[in-house]
Coordinates of C-alpha atoms (C1' of nucleotides) in Angstrom, one line a residue:
Chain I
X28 CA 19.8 110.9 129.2
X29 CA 21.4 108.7 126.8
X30 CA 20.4 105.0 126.6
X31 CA 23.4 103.3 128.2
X32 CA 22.4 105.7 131.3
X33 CA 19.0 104.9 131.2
X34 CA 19.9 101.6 131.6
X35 CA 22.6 101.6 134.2
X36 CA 20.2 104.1 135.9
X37 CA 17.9 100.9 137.0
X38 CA 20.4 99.5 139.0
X39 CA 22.3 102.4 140.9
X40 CA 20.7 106.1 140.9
X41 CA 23.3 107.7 139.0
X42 CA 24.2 111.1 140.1
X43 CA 24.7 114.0 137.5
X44 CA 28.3 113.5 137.2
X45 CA 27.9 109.6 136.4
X46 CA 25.5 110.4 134.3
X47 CA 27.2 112.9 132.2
X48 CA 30.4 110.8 132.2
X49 CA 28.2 108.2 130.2
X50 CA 26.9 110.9 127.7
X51 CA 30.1 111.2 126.9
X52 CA 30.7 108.0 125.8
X53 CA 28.3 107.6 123.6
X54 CA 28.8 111.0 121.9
X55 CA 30.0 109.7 118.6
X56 CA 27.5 108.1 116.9
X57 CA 28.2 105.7 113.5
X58 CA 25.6 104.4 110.8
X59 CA 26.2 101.2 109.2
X60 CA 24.4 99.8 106.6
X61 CA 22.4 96.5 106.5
X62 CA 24.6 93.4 106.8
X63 CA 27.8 95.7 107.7
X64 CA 30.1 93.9 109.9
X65 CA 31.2 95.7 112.9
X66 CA 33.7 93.3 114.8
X67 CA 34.5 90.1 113.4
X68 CA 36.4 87.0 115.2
X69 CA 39.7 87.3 115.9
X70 CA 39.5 91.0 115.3
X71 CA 41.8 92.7 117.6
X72 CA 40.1 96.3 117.6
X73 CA 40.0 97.7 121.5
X74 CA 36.5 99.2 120.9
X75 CA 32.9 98.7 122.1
X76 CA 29.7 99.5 121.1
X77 CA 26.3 100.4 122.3
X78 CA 23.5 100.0 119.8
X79 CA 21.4 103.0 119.9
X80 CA 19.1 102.1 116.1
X81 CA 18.3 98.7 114.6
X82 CA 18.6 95.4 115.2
X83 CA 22.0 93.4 115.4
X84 CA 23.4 90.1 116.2
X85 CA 26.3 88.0 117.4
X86 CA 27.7 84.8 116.1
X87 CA 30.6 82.4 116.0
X88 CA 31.5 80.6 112.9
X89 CA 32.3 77.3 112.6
X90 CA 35.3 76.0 110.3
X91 CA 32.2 73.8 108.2
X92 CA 30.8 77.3 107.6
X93 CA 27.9 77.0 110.1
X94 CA 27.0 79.6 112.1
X95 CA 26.0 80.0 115.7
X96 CA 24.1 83.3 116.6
X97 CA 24.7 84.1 120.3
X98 CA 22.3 87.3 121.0
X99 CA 20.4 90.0 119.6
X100 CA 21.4 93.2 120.5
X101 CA 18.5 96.1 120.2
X102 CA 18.4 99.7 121.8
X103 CA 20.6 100.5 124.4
X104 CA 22.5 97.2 124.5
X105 CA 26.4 97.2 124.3
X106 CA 27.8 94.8 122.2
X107 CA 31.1 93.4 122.1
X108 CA 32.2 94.4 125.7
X109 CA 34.2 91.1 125.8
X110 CA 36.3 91.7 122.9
X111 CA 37.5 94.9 124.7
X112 CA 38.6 93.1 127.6
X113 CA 40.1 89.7 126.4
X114 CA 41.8 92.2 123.8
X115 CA 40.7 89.7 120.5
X116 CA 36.9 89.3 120.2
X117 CA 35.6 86.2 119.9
X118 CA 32.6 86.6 118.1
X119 CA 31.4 88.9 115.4
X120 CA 29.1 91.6 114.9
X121 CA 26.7 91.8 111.7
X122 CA 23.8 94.6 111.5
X123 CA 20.7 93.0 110.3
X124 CA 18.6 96.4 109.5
X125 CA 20.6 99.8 109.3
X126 CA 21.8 100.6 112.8
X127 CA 23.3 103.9 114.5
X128 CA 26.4 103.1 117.1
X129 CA 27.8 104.8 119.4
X130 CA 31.8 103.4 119.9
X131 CA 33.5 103.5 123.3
X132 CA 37.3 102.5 123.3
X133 CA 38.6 100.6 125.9
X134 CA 41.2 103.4 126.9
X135 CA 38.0 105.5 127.7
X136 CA 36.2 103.1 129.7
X137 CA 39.0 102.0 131.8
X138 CA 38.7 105.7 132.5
X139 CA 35.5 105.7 133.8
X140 CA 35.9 102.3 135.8
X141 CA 38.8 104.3 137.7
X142 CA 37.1 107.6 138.1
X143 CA 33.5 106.8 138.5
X144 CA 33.6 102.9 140.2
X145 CA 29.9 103.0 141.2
X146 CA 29.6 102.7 137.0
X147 CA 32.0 99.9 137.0
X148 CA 29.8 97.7 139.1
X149 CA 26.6 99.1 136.7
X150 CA 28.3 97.8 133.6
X151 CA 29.5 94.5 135.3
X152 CA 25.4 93.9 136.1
X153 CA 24.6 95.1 132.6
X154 CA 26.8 92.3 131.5
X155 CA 25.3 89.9 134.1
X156 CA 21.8 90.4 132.9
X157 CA 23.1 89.8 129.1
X158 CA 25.1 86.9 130.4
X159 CA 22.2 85.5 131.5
X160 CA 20.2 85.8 128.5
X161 CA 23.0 83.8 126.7
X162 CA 22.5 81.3 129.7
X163 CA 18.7 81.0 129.1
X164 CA 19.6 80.5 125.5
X165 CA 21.7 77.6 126.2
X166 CA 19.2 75.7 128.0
X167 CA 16.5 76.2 125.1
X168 CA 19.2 74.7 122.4
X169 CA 19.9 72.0 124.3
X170 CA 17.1 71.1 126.2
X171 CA 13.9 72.2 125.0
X172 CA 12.2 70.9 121.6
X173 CA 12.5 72.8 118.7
X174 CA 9.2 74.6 118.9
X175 CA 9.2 74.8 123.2
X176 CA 12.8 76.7 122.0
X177 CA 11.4 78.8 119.6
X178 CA 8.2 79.8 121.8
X179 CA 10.7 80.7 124.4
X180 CA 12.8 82.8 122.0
X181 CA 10.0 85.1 121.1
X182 CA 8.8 85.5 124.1
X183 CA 12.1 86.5 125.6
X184 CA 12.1 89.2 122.5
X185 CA 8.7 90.4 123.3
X186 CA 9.6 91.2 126.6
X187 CA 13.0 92.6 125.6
X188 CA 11.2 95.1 123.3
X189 CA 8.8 96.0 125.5
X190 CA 11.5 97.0 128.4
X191 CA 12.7 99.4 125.7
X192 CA 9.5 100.8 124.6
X193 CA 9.8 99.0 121.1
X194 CA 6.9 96.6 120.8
X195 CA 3.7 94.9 123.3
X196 CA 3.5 91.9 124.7
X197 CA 1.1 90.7 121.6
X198 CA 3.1 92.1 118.5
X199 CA 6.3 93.8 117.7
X200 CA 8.8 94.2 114.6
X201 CA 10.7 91.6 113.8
X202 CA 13.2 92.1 111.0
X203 CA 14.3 88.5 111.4
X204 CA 14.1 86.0 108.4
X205 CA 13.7 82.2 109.1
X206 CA 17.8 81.7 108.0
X207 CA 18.4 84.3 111.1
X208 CA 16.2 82.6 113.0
X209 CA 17.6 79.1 111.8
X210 CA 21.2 80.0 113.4
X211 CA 19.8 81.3 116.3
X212 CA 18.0 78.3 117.4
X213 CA 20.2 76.0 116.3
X214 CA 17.7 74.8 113.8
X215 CA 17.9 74.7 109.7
X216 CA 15.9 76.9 108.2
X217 CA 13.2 74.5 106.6
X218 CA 12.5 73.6 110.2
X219 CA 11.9 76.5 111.5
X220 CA 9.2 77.2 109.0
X221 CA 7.6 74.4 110.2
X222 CA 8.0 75.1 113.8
X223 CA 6.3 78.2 112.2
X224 CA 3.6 77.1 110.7
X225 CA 2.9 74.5 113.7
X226 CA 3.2 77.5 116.3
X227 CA 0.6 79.7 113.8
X228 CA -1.9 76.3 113.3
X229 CA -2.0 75.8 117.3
X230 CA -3.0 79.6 117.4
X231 CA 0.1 80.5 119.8
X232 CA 1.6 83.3 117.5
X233 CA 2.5 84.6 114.0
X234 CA 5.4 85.9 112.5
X235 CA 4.1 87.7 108.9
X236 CA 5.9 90.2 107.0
X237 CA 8.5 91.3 110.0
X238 CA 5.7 91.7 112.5
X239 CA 5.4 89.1 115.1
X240 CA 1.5 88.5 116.8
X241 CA 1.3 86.6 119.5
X242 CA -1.8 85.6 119.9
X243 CA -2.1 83.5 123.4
X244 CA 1.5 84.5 125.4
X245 CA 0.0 82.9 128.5
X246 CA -0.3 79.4 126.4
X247 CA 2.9 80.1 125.0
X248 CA 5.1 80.7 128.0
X249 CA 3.1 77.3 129.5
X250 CA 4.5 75.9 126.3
X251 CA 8.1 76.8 126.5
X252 CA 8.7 76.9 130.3
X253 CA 9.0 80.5 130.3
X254 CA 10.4 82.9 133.1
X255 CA 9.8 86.7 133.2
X256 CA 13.1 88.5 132.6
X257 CA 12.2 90.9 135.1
X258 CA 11.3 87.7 137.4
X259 CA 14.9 86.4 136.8
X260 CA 16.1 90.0 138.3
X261 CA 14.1 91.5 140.5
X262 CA 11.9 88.8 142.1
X263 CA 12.8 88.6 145.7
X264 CA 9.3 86.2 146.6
X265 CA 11.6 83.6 147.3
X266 CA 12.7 80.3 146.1
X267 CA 10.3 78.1 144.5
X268 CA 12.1 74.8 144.4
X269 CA 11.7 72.1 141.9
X270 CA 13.7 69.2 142.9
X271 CA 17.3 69.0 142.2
X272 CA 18.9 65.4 142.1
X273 CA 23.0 65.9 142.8
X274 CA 25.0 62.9 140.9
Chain C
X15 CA 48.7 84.2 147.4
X16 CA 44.8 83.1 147.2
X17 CA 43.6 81.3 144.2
X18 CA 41.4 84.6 142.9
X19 CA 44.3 87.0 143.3
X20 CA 46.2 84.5 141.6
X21 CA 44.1 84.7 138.6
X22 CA 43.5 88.1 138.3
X23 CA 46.7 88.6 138.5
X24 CA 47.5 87.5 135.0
X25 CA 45.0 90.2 134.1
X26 CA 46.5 93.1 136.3
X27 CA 49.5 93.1 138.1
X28 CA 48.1 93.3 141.5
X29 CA 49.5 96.0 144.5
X30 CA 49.8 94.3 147.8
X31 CA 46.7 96.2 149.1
X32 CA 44.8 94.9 146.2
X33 CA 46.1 91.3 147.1
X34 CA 45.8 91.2 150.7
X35 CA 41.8 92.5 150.1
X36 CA 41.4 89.2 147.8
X37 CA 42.9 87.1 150.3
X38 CA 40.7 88.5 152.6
X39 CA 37.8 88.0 150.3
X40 CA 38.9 84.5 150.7
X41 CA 39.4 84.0 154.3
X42 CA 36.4 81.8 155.7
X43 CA 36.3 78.1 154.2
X44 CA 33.1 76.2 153.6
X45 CA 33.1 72.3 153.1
X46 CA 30.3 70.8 151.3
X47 CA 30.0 66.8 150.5
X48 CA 29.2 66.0 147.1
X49 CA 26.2 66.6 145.9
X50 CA 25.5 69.2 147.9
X51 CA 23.7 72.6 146.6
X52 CA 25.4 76.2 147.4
X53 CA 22.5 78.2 145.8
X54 CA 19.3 76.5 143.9
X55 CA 17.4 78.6 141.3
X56 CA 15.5 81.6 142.9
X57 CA 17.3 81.4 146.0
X58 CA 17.7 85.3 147.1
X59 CA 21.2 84.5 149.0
X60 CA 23.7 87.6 148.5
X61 CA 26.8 84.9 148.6
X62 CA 29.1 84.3 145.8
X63 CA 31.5 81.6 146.4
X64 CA 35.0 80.8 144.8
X65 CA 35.4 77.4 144.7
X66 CA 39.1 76.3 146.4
X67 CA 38.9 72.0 145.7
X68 CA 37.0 69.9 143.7
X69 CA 34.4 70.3 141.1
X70 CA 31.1 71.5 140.9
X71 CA 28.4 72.6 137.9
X72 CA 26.0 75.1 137.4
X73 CA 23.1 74.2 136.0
X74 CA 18.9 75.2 135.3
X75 CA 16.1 72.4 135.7
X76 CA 13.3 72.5 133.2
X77 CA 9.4 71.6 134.1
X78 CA 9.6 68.3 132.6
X79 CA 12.6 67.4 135.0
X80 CA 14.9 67.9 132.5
X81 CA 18.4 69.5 133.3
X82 CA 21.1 71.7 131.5
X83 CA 24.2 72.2 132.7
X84 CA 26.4 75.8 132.1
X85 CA 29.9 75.2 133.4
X86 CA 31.8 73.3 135.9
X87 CA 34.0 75.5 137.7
X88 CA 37.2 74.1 138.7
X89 CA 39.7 75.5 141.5
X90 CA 39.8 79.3 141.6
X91 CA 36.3 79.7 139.5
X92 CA 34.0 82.4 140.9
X93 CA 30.7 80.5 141.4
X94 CA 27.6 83.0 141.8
X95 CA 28.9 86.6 140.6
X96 CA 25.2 86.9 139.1
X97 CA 23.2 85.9 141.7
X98 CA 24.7 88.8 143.8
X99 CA 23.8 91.3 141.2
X100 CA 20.8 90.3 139.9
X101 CA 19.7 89.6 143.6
X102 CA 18.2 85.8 142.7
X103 CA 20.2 83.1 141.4
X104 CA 19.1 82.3 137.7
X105 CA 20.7 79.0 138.1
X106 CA 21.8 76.4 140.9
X107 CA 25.2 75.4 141.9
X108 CA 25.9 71.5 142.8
X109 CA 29.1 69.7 144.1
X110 CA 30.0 66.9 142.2
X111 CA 33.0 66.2 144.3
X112 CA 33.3 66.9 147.9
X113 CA 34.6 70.5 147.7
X114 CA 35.9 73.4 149.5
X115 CA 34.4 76.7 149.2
X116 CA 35.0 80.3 150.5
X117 CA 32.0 82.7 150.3
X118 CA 31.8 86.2 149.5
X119 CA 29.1 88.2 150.6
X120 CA 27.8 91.1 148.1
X121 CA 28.3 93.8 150.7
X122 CA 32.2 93.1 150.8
X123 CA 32.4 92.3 147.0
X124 CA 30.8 96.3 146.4
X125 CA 33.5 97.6 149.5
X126 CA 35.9 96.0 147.2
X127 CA 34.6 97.7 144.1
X128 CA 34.8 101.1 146.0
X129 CA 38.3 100.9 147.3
X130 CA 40.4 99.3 144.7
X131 CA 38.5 100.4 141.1
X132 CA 41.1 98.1 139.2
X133 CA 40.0 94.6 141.2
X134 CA 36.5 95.9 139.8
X135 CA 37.6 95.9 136.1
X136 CA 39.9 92.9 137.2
X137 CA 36.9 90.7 138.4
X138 CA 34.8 91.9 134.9
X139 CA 37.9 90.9 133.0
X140 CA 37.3 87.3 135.0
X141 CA 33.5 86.9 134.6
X142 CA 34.1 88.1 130.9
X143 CA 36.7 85.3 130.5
X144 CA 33.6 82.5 131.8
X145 CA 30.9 84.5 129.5
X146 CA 33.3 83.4 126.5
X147 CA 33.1 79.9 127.3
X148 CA 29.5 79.6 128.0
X149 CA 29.2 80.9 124.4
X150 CA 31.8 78.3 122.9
X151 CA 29.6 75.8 124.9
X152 CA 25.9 77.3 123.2
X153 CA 27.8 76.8 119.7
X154 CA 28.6 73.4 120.5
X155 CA 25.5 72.6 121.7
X156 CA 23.8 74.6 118.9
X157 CA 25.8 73.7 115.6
X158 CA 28.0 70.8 116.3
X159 CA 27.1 67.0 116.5
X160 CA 27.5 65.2 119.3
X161 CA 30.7 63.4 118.1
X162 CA 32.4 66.7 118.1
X163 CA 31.1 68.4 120.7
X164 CA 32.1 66.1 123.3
X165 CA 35.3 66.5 121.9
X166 CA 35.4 70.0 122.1
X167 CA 34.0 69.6 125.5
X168 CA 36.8 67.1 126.6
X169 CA 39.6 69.9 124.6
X170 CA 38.3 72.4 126.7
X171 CA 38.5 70.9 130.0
X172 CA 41.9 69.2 129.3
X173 CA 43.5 72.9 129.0
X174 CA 41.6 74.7 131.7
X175 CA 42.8 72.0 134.2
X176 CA 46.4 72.4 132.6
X177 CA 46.0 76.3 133.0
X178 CA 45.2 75.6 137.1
X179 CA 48.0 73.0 137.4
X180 CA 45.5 70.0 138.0
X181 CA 46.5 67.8 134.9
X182 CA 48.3 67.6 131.3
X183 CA 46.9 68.1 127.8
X184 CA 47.3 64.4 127.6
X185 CA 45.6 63.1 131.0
X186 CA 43.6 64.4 133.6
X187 CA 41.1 63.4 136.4
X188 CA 37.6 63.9 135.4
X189 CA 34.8 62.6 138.0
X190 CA 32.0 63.3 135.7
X191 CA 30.2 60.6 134.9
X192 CA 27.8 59.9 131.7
X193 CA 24.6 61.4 133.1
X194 CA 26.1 64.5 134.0
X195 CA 28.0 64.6 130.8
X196 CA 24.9 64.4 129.0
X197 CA 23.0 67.3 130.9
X198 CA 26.0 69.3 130.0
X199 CA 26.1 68.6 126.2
X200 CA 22.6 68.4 125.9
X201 CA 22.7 64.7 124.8
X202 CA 21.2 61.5 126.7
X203 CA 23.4 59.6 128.5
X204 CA 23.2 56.4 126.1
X205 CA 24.7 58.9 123.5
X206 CA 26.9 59.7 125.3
X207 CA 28.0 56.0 125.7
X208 CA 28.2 55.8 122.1
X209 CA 29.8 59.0 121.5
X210 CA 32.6 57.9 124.0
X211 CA 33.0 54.5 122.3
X212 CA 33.8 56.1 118.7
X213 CA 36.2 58.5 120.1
X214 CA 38.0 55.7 121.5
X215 CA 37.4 53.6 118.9
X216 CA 38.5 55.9 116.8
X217 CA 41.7 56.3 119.0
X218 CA 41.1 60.2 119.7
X219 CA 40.7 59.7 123.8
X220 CA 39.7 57.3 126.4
X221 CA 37.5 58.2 129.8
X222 CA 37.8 55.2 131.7
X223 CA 38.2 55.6 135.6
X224 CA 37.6 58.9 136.1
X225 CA 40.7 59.3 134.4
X226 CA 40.9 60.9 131.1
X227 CA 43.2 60.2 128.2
X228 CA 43.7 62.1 125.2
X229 CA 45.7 59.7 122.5
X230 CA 45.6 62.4 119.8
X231 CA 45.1 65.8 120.8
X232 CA 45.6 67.8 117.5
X233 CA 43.3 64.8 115.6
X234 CA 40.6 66.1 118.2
X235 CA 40.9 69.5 117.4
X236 CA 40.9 69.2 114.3
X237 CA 37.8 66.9 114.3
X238 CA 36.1 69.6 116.8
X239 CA 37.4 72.7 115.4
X240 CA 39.0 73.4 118.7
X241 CA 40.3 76.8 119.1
X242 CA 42.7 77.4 122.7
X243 CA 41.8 79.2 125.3
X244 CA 45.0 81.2 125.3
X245 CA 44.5 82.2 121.6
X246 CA 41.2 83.0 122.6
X247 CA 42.3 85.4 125.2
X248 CA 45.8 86.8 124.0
X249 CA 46.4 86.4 120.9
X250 CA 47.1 89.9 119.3
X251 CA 48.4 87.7 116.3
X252 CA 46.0 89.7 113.7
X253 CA 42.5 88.0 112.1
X254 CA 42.1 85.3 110.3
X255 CA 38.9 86.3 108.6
X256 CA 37.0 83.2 107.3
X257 CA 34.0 84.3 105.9
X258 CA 31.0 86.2 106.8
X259 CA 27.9 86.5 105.1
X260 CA 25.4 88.4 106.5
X261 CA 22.2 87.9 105.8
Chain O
dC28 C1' 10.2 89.9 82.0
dG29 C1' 13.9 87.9 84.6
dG30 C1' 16.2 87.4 88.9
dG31 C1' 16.8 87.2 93.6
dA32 C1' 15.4 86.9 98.4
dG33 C1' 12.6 84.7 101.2
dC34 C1' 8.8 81.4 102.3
dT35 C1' 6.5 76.8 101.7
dT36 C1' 5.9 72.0 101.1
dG37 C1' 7.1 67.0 100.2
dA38 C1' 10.1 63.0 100.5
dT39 C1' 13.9 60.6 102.4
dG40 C1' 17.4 59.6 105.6
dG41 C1' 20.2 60.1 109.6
dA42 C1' 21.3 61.5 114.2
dC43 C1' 19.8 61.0 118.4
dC44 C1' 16.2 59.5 121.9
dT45 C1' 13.7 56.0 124.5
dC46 C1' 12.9 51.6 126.3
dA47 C1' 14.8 47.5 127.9
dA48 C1' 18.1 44.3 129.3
dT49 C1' 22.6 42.9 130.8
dC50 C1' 27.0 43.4 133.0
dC51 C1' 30.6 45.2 136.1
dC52 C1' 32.2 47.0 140.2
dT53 C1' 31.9 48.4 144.9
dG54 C1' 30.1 48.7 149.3
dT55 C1' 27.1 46.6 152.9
dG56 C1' 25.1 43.5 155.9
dG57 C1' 24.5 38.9 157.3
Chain T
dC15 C1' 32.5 34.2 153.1
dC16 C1' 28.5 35.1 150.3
dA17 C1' 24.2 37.6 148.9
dC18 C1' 22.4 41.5 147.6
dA19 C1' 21.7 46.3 146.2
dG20 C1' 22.9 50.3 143.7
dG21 C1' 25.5 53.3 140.8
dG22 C1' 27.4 53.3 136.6
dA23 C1' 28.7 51.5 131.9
dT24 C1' 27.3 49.0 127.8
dT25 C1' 24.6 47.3 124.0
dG26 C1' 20.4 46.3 121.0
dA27 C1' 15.9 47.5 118.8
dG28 C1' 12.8 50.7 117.4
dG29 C1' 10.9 55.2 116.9
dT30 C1' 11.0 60.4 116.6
dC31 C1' 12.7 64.7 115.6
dC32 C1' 15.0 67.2 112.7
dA33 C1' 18.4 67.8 108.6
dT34 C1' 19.0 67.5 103.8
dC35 C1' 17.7 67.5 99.1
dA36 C1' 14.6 69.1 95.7
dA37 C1' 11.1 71.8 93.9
dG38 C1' 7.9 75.4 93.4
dC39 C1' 5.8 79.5 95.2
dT40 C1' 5.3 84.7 96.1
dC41 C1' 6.8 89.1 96.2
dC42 C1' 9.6 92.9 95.1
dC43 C1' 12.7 95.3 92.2
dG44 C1' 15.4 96.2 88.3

DNA sequence: CGGGAGCTTGATGGACCTCAATCCCTGTGG
DNA sequence: CCACAGGGATTGAGGTCCATCAAGCTCCCG
């Protein structure tokens, strides 16, 4: 089963025709080199991709030549749906290791949304779930402290790699370098070295030659506030309210 | 027409079955005073809501009390498309006006997925269209100061009022006040205060009211790097590349 | 051996936060 | 009519977090 389907394939039981339609799309398969663009802003190229290799990211640029990262896609995630639908993307694409794509074109997938709309609806949740990772992301950069952000961001990759068989809970690749990191987090890069070096000193976790360790994840995620992803989707326990104060 | 089949109507150009199904969609009205809650964090409610008057936010509440704030939809914005798919609501939904509301329960939403494939791609197209601007709001948030964020924040609003009919680029009613503009932009509300004086100061806009001015909208966009809304979505016009390095 | 990518550390300054106080306006109750 | 309270805006003082500048380090690779 290819990876898109194995995905899609949590949220409706896809049946053999479904499933084969999705093969399908991600039949050709593309390598690109480290630091390779794939999409960049304003690019007006009807095309989407799902990551099957490597690590990538997303990012805006700023007209001061800053740079805001938005997400990091890994196995199985698609990247740049958006741009396919608003017809210019408007963000960019950039491998960060070598990666393997697979390219869908928006002709092609309006295809499947009319023949198959079961898969429609599974995309449109696949989309969700990313959309809320770019929510949770939000809340770290501008509410949480430098270091209660970065906690939160490896954590969140932890779990991501583990969903897709890629890492533990304790340690995982990490082919990120502390300038990655830097426009991720909205931090500069000297500061995150020293949110680093402060998360390595308090024995929480350590990032050393592209492996990440984390050493005490339940300390960690009392640090940073953290949520299970799987929580955030599938937890039907019931509301645990805080307190919410309307203006 | 309703205001959802209005929307998606710029995307496809809706049959009369497909409109009559949204306005059906749309049938039963809610009222809710201000600073009521449609949906708090972890509620498992399958409702989404598309908000008819006023104006409401979105937002998550941290441990310490703390609050960020993702959007505030304005007439016609879908409030809650996740919460149905992901079966718990990530995030919490607040009036900050007395508004109307018309709720759609997931069960319908997937009937309407099933008998009219192209409302599917049609509502994705929408949801896609609110993604982008969550991201334009993590870059501000992330990589630009607080003088020009608020300003992009302000640019923003200013044309997706103009885009519903509920103001000009030059002036608009805006009944946030500086606490909630703070959670939203990740500031405190005395920055805010500040932040507001230079602009006017500076004679870029005045918020004064609940009504905002905008003396100088090309000075502001220039100051924010403000890209529109429309060029994000249709433009076709070709990239201008900036520069990307890739790290 | 030189160069480059990436990591590390120190010093300094600025952007923004926090605490505290004051003021304005509006609504409410006497 | 006034007194009062509460939401909101405004301003000042002081401190903290993080950015910026500058330098040196390690490692790898040519």
């Amino acid at each position: 089963m290819s990876r898109l389907a194995t995905k899609l394939n949590v949220f409706v039981r896809l049946s053999d025709d479904e499933r084969t339609c999705l093969d399908g799309l991600e039949a050709e398969r593309i390598r690109i080199r480290r630091g390779g663009e794939l999409v960049h802003e304003g690019q007006v190229g009807h095309k989407a991709y799902i990551l099957q290799f490597g690590w990538a990211c997303s990012f805006k640029l700023l007209p001061d030549g800053g740079r805001q990262i938005i997400r990091f896609p890994i196995g199985g995630d698609l990247m740049g749906l958006r741009g396919l639908l608003l017809r210019t993307s408007d963000h960019s694409f950039s491998a960060l290791t070598d990666i393997v794509v697979s390219s869908v074109e928006a002709t092609r997938l309006a295809g499947v949304f009319d023949q198959f709309p079961r898969l429609g609806a599974a995309i449109l949740w696949a989309a969700s779930r990313e959309e809320a990772m770019v929510v949770e992301h939000l809340v770290s950069v501008g509410r949480r402290s430098a270091v209660e952000r970065t906690a939160h961001f490896f954590l969140e990759l932890s779990e991501r790699l583990r969903l897709v068989g890629l890492g533990t809970q304790e340690q995982f690749k990490c082919p990120l370098n502390q300038y990655v990191l830097a426009d991720a987090l909205g931090l500069s890069a000297i500061h995150v070295n020293r949110v680093l070096r402060t998360l390595r000193e308090r024995r929480f976790m350590t990032l050393r030659d592209r492996i990440v360790h984390i050493h005490d994840p339940d300390g960690m995620k009392m640090l940073a506030g953290y949520q299970e992803i799987e929580g955030r989707i599938f937890d039907t326990s019931g509301s645990k309210r805080i307190r919410a104060e309307a203006n």
